[in-house]
């Protein structure tokens, strides 16, 4: 069973709409969750960290965590063409020192 | 804050050459640094985890004698690809984490390695 799963996409969203990116994880005791954005040919850039159930908002981004369902999501409001990128979900595995990355969801914002 | 510098950004060299990549945390002390490799259109693959002053922990399938990692200080880790071959051509990315384990990793800009 894959530890962190994401739909690979591409997910196409009209400019100005809300983009919703989802991620599920298998390790029930995971405590730390991260969303990274990666542009083609570039390294990942941290967007959000979330550690407790509920919503966490930062500008146009909202991360949502539901530990009971083992699910974390990222909402991007007022999507812009510059948001077009691959979004990586990452989960800190408590038994270990590393974080596990999903394969990423390619997001395409349509102008 | 949390800036990680990686150098060089691009390397082209002949087969058999050894290549050293540096990763520096510029505005924080990185107790732990990570080295990843990413092939085109693939996900990040963790190669090894290094803690300052101790030996790196390599992931399964990664040859420790080929990919030498040194983490001599709280702000610098190096990855040396020894006797590089064309199949080692890839995008190598380091990340650094300050302090406690629950903190996020911050990535360098990556090094694109091309072995001719």
Coordinates of C-alpha atoms in Angstrom, one line a residue:
Chain A
X1 CA 0.0 0.0 0.0
X2 CA 1.4 3.4 -1.0
X3 CA 1.9 5.6 2.0
X4 CA 0.9 9.0 0.4
X5 CA -1.5 9.0 -2.5
X6 CA -2.5 11.8 -4.8
X7 CA -4.3 12.0 -8.1
X8 CA -1.7 12.7 -10.7
X9 CA -4.0 14.9 -12.8
X10 CA -3.7 17.0 -14.7
X11 CA -6.4 19.0 -12.9
X12 CA -7.6 21.9 -15.0
X13 CA -9.3 24.8 -13.3
X14 CA -10.5 28.1 -14.8
X15 CA -8.7 31.2 -13.7
X16 CA -10.5 32.7 -10.7
X17 CA -12.1 29.5 -9.6
X18 CA -11.1 27.4 -6.6
X19 CA -8.6 24.5 -7.1
X20 CA -9.0 21.6 -4.8
X21 CA -6.2 19.2 -4.3
X22 CA -6.5 16.0 -2.3
X23 CA -4.2 13.6 -0.6
X24 CA -4.6 10.4 1.5
X25 CA -2.1 8.8 3.7
X26 CA -1.8 5.3 5.3
X27 CA 0.1 5.9 8.5
X28 CA -2.6 6.6 11.1
X29 CA -0.2 8.1 13.6
X30 CA 1.3 10.7 11.3
X31 CA 1.3 14.1 12.9
X32 CA 2.8 16.5 10.4
X33 CA 1.6 17.4 7.0
X34 CA 3.0 19.6 4.3
X35 CA 2.1 20.9 0.9
X36 CA 4.8 21.9 -1.6
X37 CA 4.6 23.5 -5.0
X38 CA 7.0 22.5 -7.7
X39 CA 7.3 24.3 -11.0
X40 CA 8.7 22.3 -13.9
X41 CA 12.5 22.0 -13.7
X42 CA 12.6 23.6 -10.3
X43 CA 12.8 22.3 -6.7
X44 CA 9.8 22.1 -4.3
X45 CA 8.8 25.2 -2.4
X46 CA 6.9 24.9 0.9
X47 CA 3.3 26.3 0.7
X48 CA 1.7 25.2 4.0
X49 CA 2.3 23.1 7.1
X50 CA -0.6 21.7 9.1
X51 CA -0.4 19.7 12.3
X52 CA -4.0 19.6 13.8
X53 CA -7.4 18.7 12.5
X54 CA -9.4 21.5 10.8
X55 CA -8.5 24.3 8.4
X56 CA -5.5 26.5 8.2
X57 CA -5.6 29.5 6.0
X58 CA -2.7 31.5 4.5
X59 CA -3.6 34.1 1.9
X60 CA -5.3 32.3 -1.0
X61 CA -4.3 28.9 0.3
X62 CA -6.3 26.8 2.8
X63 CA -5.0 23.4 4.1
X64 CA -7.6 21.0 5.6
X65 CA -6.7 18.0 7.7
X66 CA -8.9 15.2 8.8
X67 CA -6.9 12.6 10.8
X68 CA -9.8 10.3 11.3
X69 CA -10.2 9.9 7.5
X70 CA -6.5 10.2 6.9
X71 CA -7.0 12.9 4.4
X72 CA -5.4 16.3 3.8
X73 CA -6.4 18.8 1.1
X74 CA -5.2 22.1 -0.3
X75 CA -7.6 24.7 -1.6
X76 CA -6.4 27.5 -3.8
X77 CA -8.9 30.4 -4.1
X78 CA -9.0 32.8 -7.0
X79 CA -6.7 30.6 -9.0
X80 CA -4.1 32.3 -11.2
X81 CA -2.1 31.1 -14.2
X82 CA 1.0 31.3 -12.0
X83 CA -0.5 28.6 -9.7
X84 CA 0.0 26.1 -12.6
X85 CA 2.5 23.6 -11.1
X86 CA 2.8 20.2 -9.5
X87 CA 1.6 20.1 -5.9
X88 CA 3.3 17.6 -3.6
X89 CA 1.6 16.3 -0.5
X90 CA 4.1 15.3 2.2
X91 CA 3.6 13.4 5.4
X92 CA 6.0 13.1 8.4
X93 CA 6.1 9.5 9.4
X94 CA 6.5 9.4 13.1
X95 CA 8.6 6.2 13.3
X96 CA 11.2 7.9 11.1
X97 CA 13.1 11.1 10.5
X98 CA 12.0 11.6 7.0
X99 CA 8.9 12.8 5.2
X100 CA 7.1 10.8 2.6
X101 CA 6.1 12.6 -0.6
X102 CA 3.2 11.8 -2.8
X103 CA 3.8 11.7 -6.5
X104 CA 2.1 15.1 -6.9
X105 CA -0.9 16.5 -8.7
X106 CA -0.4 18.6 -11.8
X107 CA -2.6 21.6 -11.7
X108 CA -3.3 23.7 -14.8
X109 CA -5.1 27.0 -14.5
X110 CA -6.9 27.9 -17.7
X111 CA -6.6 31.7 -18.6
Chain B
X1 CA 13.9 33.0 6.4
X2 CA 14.8 29.3 5.9
X3 CA 16.9 29.8 2.8
X4 CA 18.9 26.8 1.4
X5 CA 21.5 27.4 -1.2
X6 CA 22.7 24.6 -3.4
X7 CA 25.7 24.8 -5.7
X8 CA 26.4 24.2 -8.5
X9 CA 23.1 24.5 -10.3
X10 CA 24.2 22.8 -13.4
X11 CA 27.1 20.4 -14.1
X12 CA 28.1 18.7 -17.4
X13 CA 31.1 16.4 -17.2
X14 CA 32.6 13.3 -18.7
X15 CA 31.9 9.7 -17.6
X16 CA 34.2 8.6 -14.8
X17 CA 34.4 12.1 -13.2
X18 CA 33.5 12.7 -9.5
X19 CA 31.2 15.6 -8.9
X20 CA 30.7 17.4 -5.6
X21 CA 27.4 19.2 -4.8
X22 CA 27.2 21.6 -1.8
X23 CA 24.1 22.4 0.2
X24 CA 24.1 25.3 2.7
X25 CA 21.5 26.6 5.1
X26 CA 22.0 30.3 5.0
X27 CA 19.9 31.7 7.8
X28 CA 19.4 28.7 10.1
X29 CA 21.2 25.8 11.6
X30 CA 20.3 22.5 9.9
X31 CA 20.5 19.6 12.2
X32 CA 19.3 17.3 9.5
X33 CA 19.8 17.5 5.7
X34 CA 18.3 15.3 3.1
X35 CA 19.4 14.4 -0.4
X36 CA 16.9 13.6 -3.2
X37 CA 17.1 12.6 -6.8
X38 CA 14.4 13.3 -9.3
X39 CA 14.2 11.9 -12.9
X40 CA 12.1 13.8 -15.5
X41 CA 8.3 13.5 -14.7
X42 CA 9.0 11.3 -11.7
X43 CA 8.5 12.0 -8.0
X44 CA 11.2 12.9 -5.5
X45 CA 13.3 9.9 -4.4
X46 CA 15.0 10.2 -1.1
X47 CA 18.6 9.0 -1.3
X48 CA 19.9 9.7 2.2
X49 CA 19.4 11.5 5.5
X50 CA 22.4 13.2 7.1
X51 CA 22.8 14.5 10.6
X52 CA 25.5 16.9 11.5
X53 CA 28.6 15.0 12.8
X54 CA 27.4 11.5 12.1
X55 CA 27.2 9.1 9.2
X56 CA 24.4 9.4 6.7
X57 CA 21.6 7.0 6.6
X58 CA 21.1 5.7 3.1
X59 CA 17.8 4.5 1.6
X60 CA 17.6 1.0 0.3
X61 CA 19.2 0.6 -3.1
X62 CA 21.4 3.7 -2.8
X63 CA 25.1 2.9 -3.0
X64 CA 26.9 4.6 -0.1
X65 CA 30.3 4.2 -1.8
X66 CA 29.0 5.9 -4.9
X67 CA 27.1 8.7 -3.3
X68 CA 29.4 10.1 -0.5
X69 CA 27.7 12.4 1.9
X70 CA 29.4 14.6 4.4
X71 CA 27.6 16.8 7.0
X72 CA 30.5 18.4 8.7
X73 CA 28.7 21.5 10.1
X74 CA 25.3 22.7 11.0
X75 CA 25.1 24.7 7.8
X76 CA 26.8 22.5 5.2
X77 CA 26.3 19.1 3.7
X78 CA 28.0 17.8 0.5
X79 CA 27.1 15.0 -1.9
X80 CA 29.9 13.6 -4.0
X81 CA 28.9 11.4 -6.9
X82 CA 32.0 9.3 -7.5
X83 CA 32.9 7.9 -10.9
X84 CA 29.8 9.2 -12.4
X85 CA 28.2 7.5 -15.4
X86 CA 25.4 8.6 -17.8
X87 CA 22.8 6.7 -15.7
X88 CA 23.6 9.0 -12.8
X89 CA 22.4 12.0 -14.8
X90 CA 19.5 13.5 -12.9
X91 CA 18.2 16.4 -10.9
X92 CA 19.7 16.3 -7.4
X93 CA 18.0 18.3 -4.7
X94 CA 19.0 18.9 -1.1
X95 CA 16.8 20.0 1.7
X96 CA 17.4 21.1 5.2
X97 CA 15.5 21.1 8.4
X98 CA 16.1 23.1 11.6
X99 CA 15.6 21.6 15.0
X100 CA 12.7 19.3 15.8
X101 CA 11.5 16.6 13.6
X102 CA 8.0 18.0 12.9
X103 CA 9.4 21.1 11.2
X104 CA 9.2 21.2 7.4
X105 CA 12.1 20.7 5.1
X106 CA 13.3 23.6 3.0
X107 CA 14.7 22.8 -0.4
X108 CA 17.7 24.1 -2.3
X109 CA 17.3 25.0 -6.0
X110 CA 18.7 21.7 -7.1
X111 CA 21.6 20.6 -9.3
X112 CA 21.1 19.3 -12.8
X113 CA 23.8 16.7 -13.4
X114 CA 24.5 15.6 -17.0
X115 CA 27.1 12.9 -17.5
X116 CA 28.4 12.5 -21.1

